[in-house]
Amino acid sequence: MTTPPPQGQNPFAQGQQPYGQPEGGNPYAQQATQGQPGVPPQPSPYIGAPAPAPQQPRRGVKQYLRIGGFIVAAIVVAGGWWASQDDAQSAAVGDCMQRGSTDDNNPDLEVVKCSDAKAQYKVLAKIEGSFTSLTADKKCSEEASDFQYAYTETGGDKSFLLCLKDK
């Protein structure tokens, strides 16, 4: 008769660890999991899988207000530039004007209300076309006999003549 092997020994093992058990360790010890201190992160089981995209930060109210402020500022600047482009070109007979510059070559005429204290001149006639200083005076005397000043502006198809007098 044969005797059974002592408890905990396997006569067929010949010094090998049982299948699936770690060497030299307690097979029942708790295994470390990812995220615990001292445990390196494990690679993705899907080789070549793209990493998840990071969340885009949400825009706050301050950022929208800042963008809106830039837009409003751009509109104000553009509107002011457009409005001051050429008041003389928008002038009509009967309008009053003020001189914005002391330069005789570029007086920077601006349309103002006739009741305004800044009003210096009154438009007696506006004539489309290109004129020299000699032809402008002649044309103004034909259109408005009591004129005092002739203002010409030449700019391609937007050339014109204003016949003005002191207000």
Coordinates of N, CA and C in Angstrom, one line a residue:
M1 N 0.8 -1.2 0.0 CA 0.0 0.0 0.0 C 0.9 1.2 0.0
T2 N 0.3 2.3 -0.6 CA 1.1 3.5 -0.7 C 0.6 4.5 0.3
T3 N 1.4 5.3 0.8 CA 1.0 6.3 1.7 C 0.8 7.6 1.0
P4 N -0.2 8.4 1.4 CA -0.4 9.6 0.7 C 0.7 10.6 1.0
P5 N 0.9 11.5 0.1 CA 2.0 12.5 0.3 C 1.6 13.5 1.5
P6 N 2.6 14.1 2.1 CA 2.3 14.9 3.2 C 1.4 16.1 2.7
Q7 N 0.7 16.7 3.7 CA -0.2 17.8 3.4 C 0.5 18.9 2.7
G8 N 0.0 19.5 1.7 CA 0.5 20.7 1.0 C 1.6 20.4 0.0
Q9 N 1.9 19.1 -0.2 CA 3.0 18.8 -1.1 C 2.4 18.1 -2.3
N10 N 2.9 18.3 -3.5 CA 2.5 17.6 -4.7 C 3.6 16.8 -5.2
P11 N 3.5 15.5 -5.2 CA 4.6 14.7 -5.7 C 5.0 14.9 -7.1
F12 N 4.1 15.4 -7.9 CA 4.3 15.5 -9.4 C 4.8 16.9 -9.7
A13 N 4.9 17.9 -8.8 CA 5.2 19.3 -9.1 C 6.7 19.5 -9.4
Q14 N 7.5 18.8 -8.8 CA 8.9 18.8 -9.0 C 9.5 20.3 -8.9
G15 N 9.1 21.0 -7.9 CA 9.6 22.4 -7.6 C 9.0 23.5 -8.4
Q16 N 7.9 23.2 -9.1 CA 7.3 24.3 -9.9 C 6.1 24.8 -9.1
Q17 N 5.8 26.1 -9.4 CA 4.6 26.7 -8.8 C 3.4 26.2 -9.6
P18 N 2.3 26.1 -8.9 CA 1.0 25.7 -9.6 C 0.7 26.7 -10.7
Y19 N 0.1 26.3 -11.7 CA -0.3 27.1 -12.9 C -1.1 28.3 -12.5
G20 N -0.7 29.5 -13.0 CA -1.5 30.7 -12.7 C -1.2 31.4 -11.4
Q21 N -0.3 30.9 -10.6 CA 0.0 31.5 -9.4 C 1.4 32.3 -9.5
P22 N 1.5 33.5 -8.9 CA 2.8 34.2 -9.0 C 3.8 33.5 -8.2
E23 N 5.1 33.6 -8.6 CA 6.2 32.9 -7.9 C 6.5 33.6 -6.6
G24 N 6.7 32.9 -5.6 CA 7.2 33.4 -4.3 C 6.3 34.3 -3.6
G25 N 5.0 34.4 -4.0 CA 4.1 35.3 -3.4 C 2.9 34.6 -2.9
N26 N 2.1 35.3 -2.1 CA 0.9 34.8 -1.6 C -0.1 34.8 -2.7
P27 N -0.7 33.7 -3.1 CA -1.6 33.7 -4.2 C -2.9 34.4 -3.8
Y28 N -3.1 34.6 -2.5 CA -4.4 35.2 -2.1 C -4.2 36.7 -1.8
A29 N -3.0 37.2 -2.0 CA -2.7 38.6 -1.7 C -3.5 39.5 -2.6
Q30 N -3.9 40.7 -2.1 CA -4.7 41.6 -3.0 C -3.7 42.3 -4.0
Q31 N -4.2 42.3 -5.2 CA -3.3 42.8 -6.3 C -3.5 44.3 -6.3
A32 N -2.4 45.1 -6.6 CA -2.5 46.5 -6.7 C -3.3 46.9 -8.0
T33 N -4.1 48.0 -7.9 CA -4.9 48.4 -9.0 C -4.4 49.7 -9.5
Q34 N -4.7 50.0 -10.7 CA -4.3 51.3 -11.3 C -4.9 52.4 -10.6
G35 N -4.1 53.5 -10.4 CA -4.6 54.7 -9.7 C -4.1 54.7 -8.2
Q36 N -3.6 53.6 -7.7 CA -3.1 53.6 -6.3 C -1.7 54.1 -6.4
P37 N -1.2 54.7 -5.3 CA 0.2 55.3 -5.3 C 1.2 54.2 -5.5
G38 N 2.2 54.5 -6.4 CA 3.2 53.6 -6.7 C 2.9 52.6 -7.8
V39 N 1.7 52.7 -8.3 CA 1.3 51.7 -9.4 C 1.3 52.5 -10.7
P40 N 2.1 52.2 -11.7 CA 2.2 52.9 -13.0 C 0.9 52.7 -13.7
P41 N 0.4 53.6 -14.6 CA -0.8 53.4 -15.4 C -0.5 52.3 -16.4
Q42 N -1.6 51.6 -16.6 CA -1.5 50.5 -17.6 C -1.8 51.0 -19.0
P43 N -1.1 50.5 -20.0 CA -1.4 50.9 -21.4 C -2.8 50.4 -21.8
S44 N -3.3 51.1 -22.8 CA -4.6 50.8 -23.3 C -4.7 49.4 -23.8
P45 N -5.7 48.7 -23.6 CA -5.8 47.3 -24.2 C -5.9 47.4 -25.7
Y46 N -6.3 48.5 -26.2 CA -6.5 48.7 -27.7 C -5.3 49.4 -28.2
I47 N -4.4 48.7 -28.8 CA -3.2 49.3 -29.3 C -3.5 50.3 -30.5
G48 N -3.0 51.5 -30.4 CA -3.2 52.5 -31.4 C -4.6 53.2 -31.2
A49 N -5.3 53.0 -30.2 CA -6.5 53.7 -29.9 C -6.3 55.1 -29.6
P50 N -7.0 56.1 -30.1 CA -6.7 57.5 -29.8 C -7.1 57.8 -28.4
A51 N -6.4 58.7 -27.8 CA -6.7 59.1 -26.5 C -8.0 59.9 -26.5
P52 N -8.8 59.9 -25.5 CA -10.0 60.7 -25.5 C -9.7 62.2 -25.6
A53 N -10.5 63.0 -26.3 CA -10.2 64.4 -26.5 C -10.5 65.1 -25.2
P54 N -9.6 66.1 -24.9 CA -9.9 66.8 -23.6 C -11.1 67.7 -23.8
Q55 N -11.8 68.0 -22.7 CA -13.0 68.8 -22.7 C -12.6 70.2 -23.0
Q56 N -13.3 70.9 -23.9 CA -13.1 72.3 -24.2 C -13.6 73.1 -23.0
P57 N -12.8 74.1 -22.7 CA -13.3 75.0 -21.5 C -14.6 75.7 -22.0
R58 N -15.5 75.9 -21.0 CA -16.7 76.6 -21.3 C -16.4 78.1 -21.3
R59 N -17.0 78.8 -22.2 CA -16.8 80.3 -22.2 C -17.7 80.9 -21.2
G60 N -17.1 81.8 -20.4 CA -17.8 82.5 -19.4 C -18.5 83.8 -19.9
V61 N -19.3 84.4 -19.1 CA -20.0 85.6 -19.5 C -19.0 86.7 -19.7
K62 N -17.9 86.8 -19.0 CA -16.9 87.8 -19.2 C -16.3 87.8 -20.6
Q63 N -16.1 86.6 -21.1 CA -15.5 86.4 -22.4 C -16.4 86.9 -23.5
Y64 N -17.7 86.6 -23.3 CA -18.7 87.1 -24.3 C -18.9 88.6 -24.2
L65 N -18.8 89.2 -23.0 CA -18.9 90.6 -22.9 C -17.7 91.3 -23.5
R66 N -16.5 90.7 -23.4 CA -15.3 91.3 -23.9 C -15.4 91.2 -25.5
I67 N -15.9 90.1 -26.0 CA -16.0 90.0 -27.5 C -17.0 91.1 -28.0
G68 N -18.2 91.2 -27.2 CA -19.2 92.1 -27.6 C -18.7 93.6 -27.5
G69 N -17.8 93.8 -26.5 CA -17.2 95.2 -26.4 C -16.4 95.5 -27.6
F70 N -15.6 94.6 -28.1 CA -14.7 94.8 -29.2 C -15.6 95.1 -30.5
I71 N -16.7 94.3 -30.6 CA -17.5 94.5 -31.8 C -18.2 95.9 -31.7
V72 N -18.7 96.3 -30.6 CA -19.3 97.6 -30.4 C -18.3 98.7 -30.7
A73 N -17.1 98.6 -30.2 CA -16.0 99.6 -30.4 C -15.7 99.7 -31.9
A74 N -15.6 98.6 -32.6 CA -15.4 98.6 -34.0 C -16.5 99.3 -34.8
I75 N -17.7 99.1 -34.4 CA -18.8 99.7 -35.1 C -18.8 101.2 -34.9
V76 N -18.5 101.6 -33.6 CA -18.5 103.1 -33.3 C -17.4 103.8 -34.1
V77 N -16.2 103.1 -34.2 CA -15.1 103.7 -34.9 C -15.4 103.8 -36.4
A78 N -16.0 102.7 -36.9 CA -16.3 102.7 -38.4 C -17.4 103.7 -38.7
G79 N -18.4 103.8 -37.8 CA -19.5 104.8 -38.0 C -19.0 106.2 -37.9
G80 N -18.1 106.5 -37.0 CA -17.5 107.9 -36.9 C -16.7 108.2 -38.1
W81 N -15.9 107.2 -38.6 CA -15.1 107.5 -39.8 C -16.0 107.7 -41.0
W82 N -17.1 106.9 -41.1 CA -18.0 107.0 -42.3 C -18.7 108.4 -42.2
A83 N -19.2 108.8 -41.1 CA -19.9 110.0 -40.9 C -19.1 111.2 -41.2
S84 N -17.8 111.2 -40.9 CA -16.9 112.3 -41.1 C -16.2 112.3 -42.5
Q85 N -16.5 111.3 -43.3 CA -15.8 111.2 -44.6 C -15.8 112.5 -45.4
D86 N -17.0 113.0 -45.7 CA -17.0 114.2 -46.4 C -18.4 114.9 -46.3
D87 N -18.5 115.8 -45.3 CA -19.7 116.5 -45.1 C -20.0 117.5 -46.2
A88 N -19.0 118.0 -46.8 CA -19.2 118.9 -47.9 C -20.0 118.2 -49.1
Q89 N -19.7 117.0 -49.3 CA -20.3 116.2 -50.4 C -21.8 116.0 -50.0
S90 N -22.1 115.9 -48.8 CA -23.5 115.7 -48.4 C -24.3 117.0 -48.2
A91 N -23.7 118.1 -48.3 CA -24.3 119.4 -48.2 C -25.3 119.6 -49.3
A92 N -26.4 120.3 -48.9 CA -27.4 120.7 -49.9 C -27.7 122.2 -49.8
V93 N -28.4 122.7 -50.8 CA -28.7 124.1 -50.8 C -29.5 124.4 -49.6
G94 N -29.2 125.5 -48.8 CA -29.9 125.9 -47.6 C -29.2 125.4 -46.4
D95 N -28.3 124.4 -46.5 CA -27.6 123.9 -45.3 C -26.6 125.0 -44.8
C96 N -26.2 124.9 -43.5 CA -25.2 125.7 -43.0 C -24.0 124.9 -42.7
M97 N -22.8 125.5 -42.7 CA -21.6 124.8 -42.6 C -20.6 125.5 -41.7
Q98 N -19.7 124.7 -41.1 CA -18.6 125.3 -40.3 C -17.3 124.8 -40.9
R99 N -16.3 125.6 -40.6 CA -15.0 125.3 -41.1 C -14.3 124.5 -40.0
G100 N -13.8 123.3 -40.3 CA -13.1 122.5 -39.2 C -11.6 122.7 -39.2
S101 N -11.0 123.4 -40.2 CA -9.6 123.6 -40.3 C -9.3 125.0 -40.8
T102 N -8.1 125.6 -40.4 CA -7.8 126.9 -40.9 C -7.0 126.8 -42.2
D103 N -6.7 125.6 -42.7 CA -6.0 125.4 -44.0 C -6.9 125.8 -45.1
D104 N -6.6 126.7 -46.0 CA -7.4 127.1 -47.1 C -7.5 126.0 -48.2
N105 N -6.5 125.2 -48.3 CA -6.5 124.1 -49.2 C -7.3 122.9 -48.8
N106 N -7.6 122.8 -47.5 CA -8.4 121.7 -47.0 C -9.2 122.3 -45.7
P107 N -10.3 123.0 -46.0 CA -11.0 123.7 -44.9 C -11.8 122.7 -44.0
D108 N -12.0 121.5 -44.4 CA -12.7 120.5 -43.7 C -14.1 121.0 -43.3
L109 N -14.9 121.3 -44.3 CA -16.3 121.8 -44.1 C -17.2 120.8 -43.5
E110 N -18.0 121.2 -42.5 CA -18.9 120.2 -41.9 C -20.3 120.8 -41.9
V111 N -21.3 120.0 -42.1 CA -22.7 120.5 -42.1 C -23.1 120.6 -40.6
V112 N -23.7 121.7 -40.3 CA -24.2 121.9 -38.9 C -25.6 122.6 -39.0
K113 N -26.3 122.6 -38.0 CA -27.6 123.2 -37.9 C -27.4 124.7 -38.1
C114 N -28.3 125.4 -38.8 CA -28.2 126.8 -39.0 C -28.4 127.6 -37.6
S115 N -29.1 127.0 -36.7 CA -29.3 127.6 -35.4 C -28.0 127.4 -34.4
D116 N -27.1 126.6 -34.8 CA -25.9 126.3 -34.1 C -25.0 127.5 -34.1
A117 N -24.4 127.9 -33.0 CA -23.4 129.0 -32.9 C -22.2 128.8 -33.8
K118 N -21.9 127.5 -34.1 CA -20.7 127.2 -34.9 C -20.9 127.4 -36.4
A119 N -22.2 127.6 -36.8 CA -22.5 127.8 -38.3 C -21.8 129.1 -38.8
Q120 N -21.0 129.0 -39.9 CA -20.3 130.1 -40.4 C -20.7 130.5 -41.8
Y121 N -21.2 129.5 -42.6 CA -21.5 129.7 -44.0 C -22.9 129.1 -44.3
K122 N -23.5 129.6 -45.3 CA -24.7 129.1 -45.8 C -24.5 128.7 -47.3
V123 N -25.0 127.5 -47.7 CA -24.9 127.0 -49.0 C -25.9 127.6 -49.9
L124 N -25.5 128.3 -50.9 CA -26.4 129.0 -51.9 C -26.7 128.1 -53.1
A125 N -25.6 127.4 -53.5 CA -25.8 126.5 -54.7 C -24.8 125.4 -54.6
K126 N -25.2 124.2 -55.2 CA -24.3 123.1 -55.3 C -24.4 122.6 -56.7
I127 N -23.3 122.6 -57.4 CA -23.2 122.3 -58.8 C -22.3 121.1 -59.0
E128 N -22.8 120.0 -59.7 CA -22.0 118.8 -59.9 C -21.1 119.1 -61.1
G129 N -19.9 118.5 -61.0 CA -18.9 118.7 -62.1 C -17.5 119.2 -61.6
S130 N -16.6 119.2 -62.5 CA -15.2 119.6 -62.1 C -15.0 121.0 -62.6
F131 N -14.4 121.9 -61.6 CA -14.2 123.3 -61.9 C -12.8 123.7 -61.5
T132 N -12.2 124.7 -62.2 CA -11.0 125.4 -61.8 C -11.5 126.6 -61.0
S133 N -10.5 127.3 -60.4 CA -10.9 128.4 -59.5 C -11.6 129.5 -60.4
L134 N -11.1 129.7 -61.6 CA -11.7 130.7 -62.5 C -13.1 130.3 -62.9
T135 N -13.3 129.1 -63.3 CA -14.6 128.7 -63.8 C -15.6 128.5 -62.6
A136 N -15.1 128.2 -61.4 CA -15.9 128.1 -60.2 C -16.6 129.4 -59.9
D137 N -15.7 130.5 -59.9 CA -16.3 131.8 -59.5 C -17.3 132.3 -60.5
K138 N -17.1 132.0 -61.8 CA -18.0 132.4 -62.9 C -19.3 131.6 -62.7
K139 N -19.2 130.3 -62.5 CA -20.4 129.5 -62.3 C -21.2 129.9 -61.1
C140 N -20.6 130.2 -60.0 CA -21.3 130.6 -58.8 C -22.0 132.0 -59.0
S141 N -21.3 132.9 -59.7 CA -22.0 134.2 -59.9 C -23.2 134.0 -60.8
E142 N -23.2 133.0 -61.7 CA -24.4 132.7 -62.5 C -25.5 132.1 -61.7
E143 N -25.2 131.2 -60.7 CA -26.2 130.5 -59.9 C -26.6 131.3 -58.7
A144 N -25.7 132.0 -58.0 CA -26.0 132.7 -56.8 C -25.3 134.0 -56.8
S145 N -25.9 135.1 -57.2 CA -25.2 136.4 -57.4 C -24.6 136.9 -56.1
D146 N -25.1 136.6 -54.9 CA -24.6 137.2 -53.7 C -23.6 136.2 -53.0
F147 N -23.0 135.3 -53.7 CA -22.1 134.3 -53.1 C -20.8 135.1 -52.7
Q148 N -20.1 134.5 -51.7 CA -18.8 135.1 -51.3 C -17.6 134.2 -51.5
Y149 N -17.9 132.9 -51.4 CA -16.8 131.9 -51.5 C -17.2 130.7 -52.4
A150 N -16.3 130.2 -53.1 CA -16.5 129.0 -54.0 C -15.6 127.9 -53.4
Y151 N -16.2 126.8 -53.1 CA -15.5 125.6 -52.6 C -15.6 124.5 -53.7
T152 N -14.5 124.1 -54.2 CA -14.5 123.0 -55.2 C -13.9 121.7 -54.5
E153 N -14.5 120.6 -55.0 CA -13.9 119.3 -54.6 C -13.9 118.4 -55.8
T154 N -12.7 117.8 -56.1 CA -12.6 117.0 -57.2 C -12.2 115.6 -56.8
G155 N -12.9 114.6 -57.2 CA -12.7 113.2 -56.9 C -13.3 112.3 -57.8
G156 N -12.9 112.3 -59.1 CA -13.5 111.4 -60.1 C -14.9 111.8 -60.5
D157 N -15.9 110.9 -60.3 CA -17.2 111.3 -60.7 C -18.0 112.0 -59.5
K158 N -17.3 112.3 -58.4 CA -17.9 112.9 -57.3 C -17.5 114.4 -57.2
S159 N -17.1 115.0 -58.2 CA -16.6 116.4 -58.2 C -17.8 117.3 -58.1
F160 N -17.6 118.4 -57.4 CA -18.7 119.4 -57.2 C -18.2 120.7 -56.8
L161 N -19.1 121.7 -56.8 CA -18.8 123.1 -56.5 C -19.9 123.5 -55.5
L162 N -19.4 124.2 -54.4 CA -20.4 124.8 -53.4 C -20.2 126.3 -53.5
C163 N -21.3 127.0 -53.6 CA -21.3 128.4 -53.6 C -21.8 128.9 -52.2
L164 N -20.9 129.5 -51.4 CA -21.2 129.8 -50.0 C -21.2 131.4 -49.8
K165 N -21.9 131.7 -48.7 CA -21.8 133.1 -48.2 C -21.8 133.0 -46.7
D166 N -21.3 134.1 -46.0 CA -21.3 134.2 -44.6 C -22.7 134.1 -44.0
K167 N -22.8 133.4 -42.9 CA -24.2 133.3 -42.3 C -24.5 134.6 -41.6

